[in-house]
PDB file of C-alpha atoms and ligand atoms in Angstrom:
ATOM      1  CA  MET A   1      77.471  99.308  79.214  1.00  0.00           C
ATOM      2  CA  ASN A   2      76.641  96.046  80.910  1.00  0.00           C
ATOM      3  CA  LEU A   3      78.911  94.670  83.622  1.00  0.00           C
ATOM      4  CA  PHE A   4      78.740  90.912  84.065  1.00  0.00           C
ATOM      5  CA  PHE A   5      79.566  90.234  87.678  1.00  0.00           C
ATOM      6  CA  SER A   6      79.324  87.757  90.496  1.00  0.00           C
ATOM      7  CA  PRO A   7      78.653  89.029  94.031  1.00  0.00           C
ATOM      8  CA  LEU A   8      81.819  89.860  95.975  1.00  0.00           C
ATOM      9  CA  ALA A   9      84.037  88.457  93.198  1.00  0.00           C
ATOM     10  CA  CYS A  10      86.817  90.526  91.631  1.00  0.00           C
ATOM     11  CA  SER A  11      84.210  92.193  89.402  1.00  0.00           C
ATOM     12  CA  LEU A  12      83.276  94.241  92.483  1.00  0.00           C
ATOM     13  CA  ALA A  13      86.239  96.476  91.572  1.00  0.00           C
ATOM     14  CA  SER A  14      84.595  97.376  88.267  1.00  0.00           C
ATOM     15  CA  ARG A  15      81.299  98.131  90.010  1.00  0.00           C
ATOM     16  CA  ILE A  16      83.199 100.472  92.354  1.00  0.00           C
ATOM     17  CA  ALA A  17      84.875 102.160  89.384  1.00  0.00           C
ATOM     18  CA  LEU A  18      81.480 102.581  87.677  1.00  0.00           C
ATOM     19  CA  TYR A  19      80.049 104.141  90.851  1.00  0.00           C
ATOM     20  CA  GLU A  20      83.056 106.456  91.005  1.00  0.00           C
ATOM     21  CA  THR A  21      82.555 107.618  87.426  1.00  0.00           C
ATOM     22  CA  GLN A  22      78.753 107.596  87.665  1.00  0.00           C
ATOM     23  CA  ALA A  23      78.648 106.118  84.178  1.00  0.00           C
ATOM     24  CA  PRO A  24      75.243 104.720  83.241  1.00  0.00           C
ATOM     25  CA  ALA A  25      75.596 100.956  83.438  1.00  0.00           C
ATOM     26  CA  ARG A  26      73.561  97.801  83.747  1.00  0.00           C
ATOM     27  CA  PHE A  27      74.691  94.921  85.912  1.00  0.00           C
ATOM     28  CA  SER A  28      74.084  91.288  84.964  1.00  0.00           C
ATOM     29  CA  GLN A  29      74.671  88.664  87.609  1.00  0.00           C
ATOM     30  CA  VAL A  30      76.455  85.501  86.559  1.00  0.00           C
ATOM     31  CA  ASP A  31      76.243  82.099  88.189  1.00  0.00           C
ATOM     32  CA  LEU A  32      79.927  81.200  87.960  1.00  0.00           C
ATOM     33  CA  LYS A  33      79.361  77.519  88.705  1.00  0.00           C
ATOM     34  CA  GLN A  34      76.756  76.987  86.002  1.00  0.00           C
ATOM     35  CA  LYS A  35      78.242  79.646  83.721  1.00  0.00           C
ATOM     36  CA  HIS A  36      74.910  81.177  83.023  1.00  0.00           C
ATOM     37  CA  VAL A  37      73.629  84.696  83.260  1.00  0.00           C
ATOM     38  CA  ILE A  38      70.875  84.953  85.829  1.00  0.00           C
ATOM     39  CA  GLY A  39      67.759  85.891  83.946  1.00  0.00           C
ATOM     40  CA  GLY A  40      68.894  83.914  80.922  1.00  0.00           C
ATOM     41  CA  GLY A  41      71.836  83.251  78.656  1.00  0.00           C
ATOM     42  CA  ASP A  42      75.024  81.264  78.392  1.00  0.00           C
ATOM     43  CA  PHE A  43      77.786  83.335  79.951  1.00  0.00           C
ATOM     44  CA  ARG A  44      80.452  81.580  77.868  1.00  0.00           C
ATOM     45  CA  ALA A  45      78.912  83.252  74.836  1.00  0.00           C
ATOM     46  CA  ILE A  46      79.917  86.565  76.446  1.00  0.00           C
ATOM     47  CA  ASN A  47      83.304  85.466  77.781  1.00  0.00           C
ATOM     48  CA  ALA A  48      84.638  82.124  76.603  1.00  0.00           C
ATOM     49  CA  MET A  49      86.775  82.015  79.772  1.00  0.00           C
ATOM     50  CA  GLY A  50      83.586  81.969  81.826  1.00  0.00           C
ATOM     51  CA  GLN A  51      85.074  84.584  84.140  1.00  0.00           C
ATOM     52  CA  VAL A  52      83.898  87.887  85.489  1.00  0.00           C
ATOM     53  CA  PRO A  53      84.342  90.766  85.023  1.00  0.00           C
ATOM     54  CA  ALA A  54      83.165  91.132  81.451  1.00  0.00           C
ATOM     55  CA  LEU A  55      82.044  94.533  80.265  1.00  0.00           C
ATOM     56  CA  GLN A  56      79.789  94.611  77.233  1.00  0.00           C
ATOM     57  CA  LEU A  57      79.651  97.929  75.455  1.00  0.00           C
ATOM     58  CA  ASP A  58      76.550  99.250  73.745  1.00  0.00           C
ATOM     59  CA  ASP A  59      77.969  98.233  70.332  1.00  0.00           C
ATOM     60  CA  GLY A  60      78.380  94.643  71.549  1.00  0.00           C
ATOM     61  CA  THR A  61      82.152  94.762  72.111  1.00  0.00           C
ATOM     62  CA  VAL A  62      83.152  92.760  75.179  1.00  0.00           C
ATOM     63  CA  ILE A  63      86.123  93.721  77.316  1.00  0.00           C
ATOM     64  CA  THR A  64      87.471  91.170  79.780  1.00  0.00           C
ATOM     65  CA  GLU A  65      90.328  91.026  82.321  1.00  0.00           C
ATOM     66  CA  ASN A  66      90.170  93.221  85.399  1.00  0.00           C
ATOM     67  CA  THR A  67      93.107  95.390  84.438  1.00  0.00           C
ATOM     68  CA  ALA A  68      91.616  96.197  81.015  1.00  0.00           C
ATOM     69  CA  VAL A  69      88.035  96.656  82.232  1.00  0.00           C
ATOM     70  CA  LEU A  70      89.123  98.994  85.022  1.00  0.00           C
ATOM     71  CA  GLN A  71      91.301 101.089  82.711  1.00  0.00           C
ATOM     72  CA  PHE A  72      88.477 101.300  80.189  1.00  0.00           C
ATOM     73  CA  ILE A  73      86.007 102.548  82.804  1.00  0.00           C
ATOM     74  CA  ALA A  74      88.538 105.108  84.027  1.00  0.00           C
ATOM     75  CA  ALA A  75      89.340 106.272  80.488  1.00  0.00           C
ATOM     76  CA  LYS A  76      85.669 106.959  79.812  1.00  0.00           C
ATOM     77  CA  ALA A  77      85.616 109.545  82.620  1.00  0.00           C
ATOM     78  CA  PRO A  78      89.042 111.237  82.565  1.00  0.00           C
ATOM     79  CA  GLU A  79      87.753 114.090  84.749  1.00  0.00           C
ATOM     80  CA  LYS A  80      87.418 111.642  87.677  1.00  0.00           C
ATOM     81  CA  ASN A  81      91.195 110.983  87.661  1.00  0.00           C
ATOM     82  CA  LEU A  82      90.890 107.300  88.426  1.00  0.00           C
ATOM     83  CA  ALA A  83      93.902 106.484  86.238  1.00  0.00           C
ATOM     84  CA  PRO A  84      96.777 108.957  85.948  1.00  0.00           C
ATOM     85  CA  VAL A  85      97.967 109.807  82.450  1.00  0.00           C
ATOM     86  CA  ASP A  86     101.434 111.092  83.297  1.00  0.00           C
ATOM     87  CA  THR A  87     103.879 108.485  81.961  1.00  0.00           C
ATOM     88  CA  THR A  88     105.541 107.612  85.253  1.00  0.00           C
ATOM     89  CA  ALA A  89     102.338 107.631  87.278  1.00  0.00           C
ATOM     90  CA  ARG A  90     100.670 105.514  84.586  1.00  0.00           C
ATOM     91  CA  ALA A  91     103.476 102.970  84.771  1.00  0.00           C
ATOM     92  CA  GLN A  92     103.062 102.905  88.543  1.00  0.00           C
ATOM     93  CA  LEU A  93      99.330 102.354  88.152  1.00  0.00           C
ATOM     94  CA  GLN A  94     100.005  99.448  85.814  1.00  0.00           C
ATOM     95  CA  GLN A  95     102.644  98.147  88.191  1.00  0.00           C
ATOM     96  CA  TRP A  96     100.084  97.954  90.998  1.00  0.00           C
ATOM     97  CA  LEU A  97      97.326  96.557  88.780  1.00  0.00           C
ATOM     98  CA  GLY A  98      99.759  93.842  87.663  1.00  0.00           C
ATOM     99  CA  PHE A  99     100.838  93.154  91.245  1.00  0.00           C
ATOM    100  CA  ILE A 100      97.255  92.864  92.469  1.00  0.00           C
ATOM    101  CA  ALA A 101      96.130  90.707  89.526  1.00  0.00           C
ATOM    102  CA  THR A 102      99.028  88.279  89.441  1.00  0.00           C
ATOM    103  CA  GLU A 103     100.742  88.290  92.816  1.00  0.00           C
ATOM    104  CA  LEU A 104      97.681  88.657  95.058  1.00  0.00           C
ATOM    105  CA  HIS A 105      94.504  87.752  93.204  1.00  0.00           C
ATOM    106  CA  LYS A 106      95.668  84.763  91.197  1.00  0.00           C
ATOM    107  CA  ALA A 107      98.745  83.535  93.086  1.00  0.00           C
ATOM    108  CA  VAL A 108      97.438  83.856  96.637  1.00  0.00           C
ATOM    109  CA  PHE A 109      93.693  84.299  97.003  1.00  0.00           C
ATOM    110  CA  VAL A 110      92.293  82.155  94.174  1.00  0.00           C
ATOM    111  CA  PRO A 111      94.007  78.977  95.458  1.00  0.00           C
ATOM    112  CA  LEU A 112      93.093  79.799  99.069  1.00  0.00           C
ATOM    113  CA  LEU A 113      89.435  80.319  98.123  1.00  0.00           C
ATOM    114  CA  ASP A 114      89.217  77.306  95.819  1.00  0.00           C
ATOM    115  CA  ARG A 115      87.496  74.440  97.654  1.00  0.00           C
ATOM    116  CA  GLN A 116      88.959  72.011  95.136  1.00  0.00           C
ATOM    117  CA  ALA A 117      92.574  73.104  95.604  1.00  0.00           C
ATOM    118  CA  SER A 118      94.704  70.494  97.340  1.00  0.00           C
ATOM    119  CA  ASP A 119      96.441  71.154 100.649  1.00  0.00           C
ATOM    120  CA  ALA A 120      99.753  71.376  98.794  1.00  0.00           C
ATOM    121  CA  VAL A 121      98.374  74.054  96.481  1.00  0.00           C
ATOM    122  CA  LYS A 122      96.952  75.990  99.434  1.00  0.00           C
ATOM    123  CA  GLU A 123     100.258  75.745 101.280  1.00  0.00           C
ATOM    124  CA  TYR A 124     102.115  77.013  98.204  1.00  0.00           C
ATOM    125  CA  ALA A 125      99.758  80.014  98.092  1.00  0.00           C
ATOM    126  CA  ARG A 126      99.851  80.652 101.840  1.00  0.00           C
ATOM    127  CA  ASP A 127     103.662  80.678 101.755  1.00  0.00           C
ATOM    128  CA  LYS A 128     103.461  83.753  99.549  1.00  0.00           C
ATOM    129  CA  VAL A 129     101.179  85.782 101.830  1.00  0.00           C
ATOM    130  CA  ALA A 130     103.837  87.269 104.123  1.00  0.00           C
ATOM    131  CA  ASN A 131     106.027  88.459 101.278  1.00  0.00           C
ATOM    132  CA  ARG A 132     103.187  89.956  99.215  1.00  0.00           C
ATOM    133  CA  LEU A 133     101.453  91.672 102.120  1.00  0.00           C
ATOM    134  CA  GLY A 134     104.843  92.744 103.452  1.00  0.00           C
ATOM    135  CA  VAL A 135     105.484  94.579 100.178  1.00  0.00           C
ATOM    136  CA  LEU A 136     102.105  96.297 100.533  1.00  0.00           C
ATOM    137  CA  GLU A 137     102.737  97.093 104.203  1.00  0.00           C
ATOM    138  CA  LYS A 138     105.959  98.887 103.348  1.00  0.00           C
ATOM    139  CA  HIS A 139     104.354 100.815 100.509  1.00  0.00           C
ATOM    140  CA  LEU A 140     101.171 101.799 102.349  1.00  0.00           C
ATOM    141  CA  SER A 141     102.865 102.924 105.578  1.00  0.00           C
ATOM    142  CA  GLY A 142     102.220 106.651 105.737  1.00  0.00           C
ATOM    143  CA  ARG A 143     100.197 106.660 102.507  1.00  0.00           C
ATOM    144  CA  GLU A 144      96.483 106.996 101.964  1.00  0.00           C
ATOM    145  CA  TYR A 145      96.310 105.316  98.559  1.00  0.00           C
ATOM    146  CA  LEU A 146      98.490 103.144  96.336  1.00  0.00           C
ATOM    147  CA  LEU A 147      99.193 106.198  94.158  1.00  0.00           C
ATOM    148  CA  GLU A 148      98.945 109.902  95.021  1.00  0.00           C
ATOM    149  CA  ALA A 149      95.151 109.842  94.894  1.00  0.00           C
ATOM    150  CA  PHE A 150      92.386 107.239  94.810  1.00  0.00           C
ATOM    151  CA  SER A 151      92.623 105.187  91.628  1.00  0.00           C
ATOM    152  CA  ILE A 152      91.258 102.026  90.027  1.00  0.00           C
ATOM    153  CA  ALA A 153      94.162 100.167  91.680  1.00  0.00           C
ATOM    154  CA  ASP A 154      92.611 100.980  95.084  1.00  0.00           C
ATOM    155  CA  ALA A 155      89.218  99.720  93.908  1.00  0.00           C
ATOM    156  CA  TYR A 156      90.885  96.459  92.867  1.00  0.00           C
ATOM    157  CA  LEU A 157      93.043  96.096  95.987  1.00  0.00           C
ATOM    158  CA  ALA A 158      90.139  96.801  98.370  1.00  0.00           C
ATOM    159  CA  THR A 159      88.148  94.113  96.535  1.00  0.00           C
ATOM    160  CA  ILE A 160      90.894  91.501  96.869  1.00  0.00           C
ATOM    161  CA  LEU A 161      91.586  92.335 100.531  1.00  0.00           C
ATOM    162  CA  ASN A 162      87.888  91.644 101.230  1.00  0.00           C
ATOM    163  CA  TRP A 163      88.764  87.969 100.786  1.00  0.00           C
ATOM    164  CA  ALA A 164      91.274  87.942 103.644  1.00  0.00           C
ATOM    165  CA  SER A 165      88.780  87.018 106.350  1.00  0.00           C
ATOM    166  CA  ALA A 166      87.333  84.143 104.268  1.00  0.00           C
ATOM    167  CA  THR A 167      90.838  82.708 103.832  1.00  0.00           C
ATOM    168  CA  ASN A 168      92.079  83.161 107.402  1.00  0.00           C
ATOM    169  CA  VAL A 169      94.564  85.811 106.433  1.00  0.00           C
ATOM    170  CA  ASP A 170      94.640  88.123 109.433  1.00  0.00           C
ATOM    171  CA  LEU A 171      95.299  91.570 107.993  1.00  0.00           C
ATOM    172  CA  LYS A 172      96.009  92.936 111.481  1.00  0.00           C
ATOM    173  CA  GLN A 173      99.475  91.402 111.116  1.00  0.00           C
ATOM    174  CA  TRP A 174     100.082  94.160 108.558  1.00  0.00           C
ATOM    175  CA  PRO A 175      98.761  97.269 110.329  1.00  0.00           C
ATOM    176  CA  ALA A 176      99.106  99.685 107.426  1.00  0.00           C
ATOM    177  CA  VAL A 177      97.348  97.253 105.079  1.00  0.00           C
ATOM    178  CA  HIS A 178      94.622  96.650 107.648  1.00  0.00           C
ATOM    179  CA  ALA A 179      94.094 100.392 108.233  1.00  0.00           C
ATOM    180  CA  TYR A 180      94.068 100.998 104.458  1.00  0.00           C
ATOM    181  CA  HIS A 181      91.433  98.308 103.938  1.00  0.00           C
ATOM    182  CA  GLN A 182      89.240  99.729 106.705  1.00  0.00           C
ATOM    183  CA  ARG A 183      89.594 103.225 105.183  1.00  0.00           C
ATOM    184  CA  MET A 184      88.664 101.948 101.732  1.00  0.00           C
ATOM    185  CA  LEU A 185      85.579 100.210 103.107  1.00  0.00           C
ATOM    186  CA  GLN A 186      84.362 103.566 104.393  1.00  0.00           C
ATOM    187  CA  ARG A 187      84.643 105.258 101.024  1.00  0.00           C
ATOM    188  CA  PRO A 188      81.016 105.803  99.938  1.00  0.00           C
ATOM    189  CA  THR A 189      81.281 104.084  96.542  1.00  0.00           C
ATOM    190  CA  ILE A 190      82.984 101.067  98.082  1.00  0.00           C
ATOM    191  CA  ALA A 191      80.621 100.899 101.062  1.00  0.00           C
ATOM    192  CA  ARG A 192      77.660 101.002  98.683  1.00  0.00           C
ATOM    193  CA  ALA A 193      79.071  98.392  96.292  1.00  0.00           C
ATOM    194  CA  VAL A 194      80.040  96.013  99.115  1.00  0.00           C
ATOM    195  CA  ALA A 195      76.668  96.358 100.874  1.00  0.00           C
ATOM    196  CA  GLU A 196      74.763  95.704  97.636  1.00  0.00           C
ATOM    197  CA  GLU A 197      76.866  92.738  96.616  1.00  0.00           C
ATOM    198  CA  PHE A 198      76.905  91.280 100.132  1.00  0.00           C
ATOM    199  CA  ALA A 199      73.108  91.139 100.030  1.00  0.00           C
ATOM    200  CA  MET A 200      73.232  89.480  96.598  1.00  0.00           C
ATOM    201  CA  TYR A 201      75.870  87.049  97.854  1.00  0.00           C
ATOM    202  CA  ARG A 202      73.624  85.990 100.730  1.00  0.00           C
ATOM    203  CA  GLU A 203      70.732  85.485  98.299  1.00  0.00           C
ATOM    204  CA  GLU A 204      72.952  83.446  96.002  1.00  0.00           C
ATOM    205  CA  GLN A 205      74.074  81.236  98.900  1.00  0.00           C
ATOM    206  CA  ALA A 206      70.450  80.702  99.953  1.00  0.00           C
ATOM    207  CA  ARG A 207      69.486  79.821  96.352  1.00  0.00           C
ATOM    208  CA  GLN A 208      72.310  77.310  96.066  1.00  0.00           C
ATOM    209  CA  LYS A 209      71.349  75.646  99.366  1.00  0.00           C
ATOM    210  CA  ALA A 210      67.658  75.403  98.410  1.00  0.00           C
TER     211      ALA A 210
HETATM  212  N1  LIG B   1      92.272  86.904  84.441  1.00  0.00           N
HETATM  213  C1  LIG B   1      90.957  87.307  84.862  1.00  0.00           C
HETATM  214  C2  LIG B   1      90.561  86.500  86.067  1.00  0.00           C
HETATM  215  C3  LIG B   1      89.203  86.861  86.584  1.00  0.00           C
HETATM  216  C4  LIG B   1      88.756  85.875  87.645  1.00  0.00           C
HETATM  217  O1  LIG B   1      89.548  85.125  88.196  1.00  0.00           O
HETATM  218  N2  LIG B   1      87.456  85.927  87.926  1.00  0.00           N
HETATM  219  C5  LIG B   1      86.894  84.965  88.847  1.00  0.00           C
HETATM  220  C6  LIG B   1      86.053  85.667  89.910  1.00  0.00           C
HETATM  221  S1  LIG B   1      87.061  86.641  90.992  1.00  0.00           S
HETATM  222  C7  LIG B   1      86.026  84.008  88.082  1.00  0.00           C
HETATM  223  O2  LIG B   1      85.254  84.430  87.238  1.00  0.00           O
HETATM  224  N3  LIG B   1      86.162  82.731  88.380  1.00  0.00           N
HETATM  225  C8  LIG B   1      85.398  81.683  87.756  1.00  0.00           C
HETATM  226  C9  LIG B   1      86.256  80.799  86.910  1.00  0.00           C
HETATM  227  O3  LIG B   1      87.480  81.018  86.813  1.00  0.00           O
HETATM  228  O4  LIG B   1      85.721  79.852  86.340  1.00  0.00           O
HETATM  229  C10 LIG B   1      90.929  88.786  85.195  1.00  0.00           C
HETATM  230  O5  LIG B   1      91.930  89.303  85.696  1.00  0.00           O
HETATM  231  O6  LIG B   1      89.911  89.433  84.965  1.00  0.00           O
END
């Protein structure tokens, strides 16, 4: 398997899931601005959307979209219990993956992070923060994880919450969300993935400035 990623982007969630499952995987860094794979290759030939994550299997099949990539990685290592199979728990997993992907990732954080988004777009996104994080605050109060145990939804949520400081979203306003994020950052697979990608992010920034 080969995970196409960009440092500290949403593809970090898939790296965390791969570390959790200990599946043998290669990691190919993508320059998202130029849409090329560092080391060579047009990334649009891998994913016509030009977006990470993209997971290329050994037979050449490419899986895209966070929710699909994460569920695929989890399904390859069922013994790690990263995605419950019980019908209700599975629906709840998909509920949270959908919430994170659409209500947080795309509706809130992408516009806030996008330097080209207009003030009106940013305001529209910022208006949604209190409601979305309020929903999470209520759910996470008294809970360790989104579901009964650590799952791919936690890998994804921890990844998205990493963007709060860069977008001036003060998680301390939602104490249970803040405590959850801090807890997730201490989980060894997440700590390792964040540390590795933070170093790559700094290198990427330096390259782009040079
Ligand atoms: N719908 C995609 C969105 C993925 C996405 O937004 N990836 C971002 C990085 S976090 C990206 O590649 N952005 C570059 C672009 O959209 O051109 C998914 O859920 O996987």
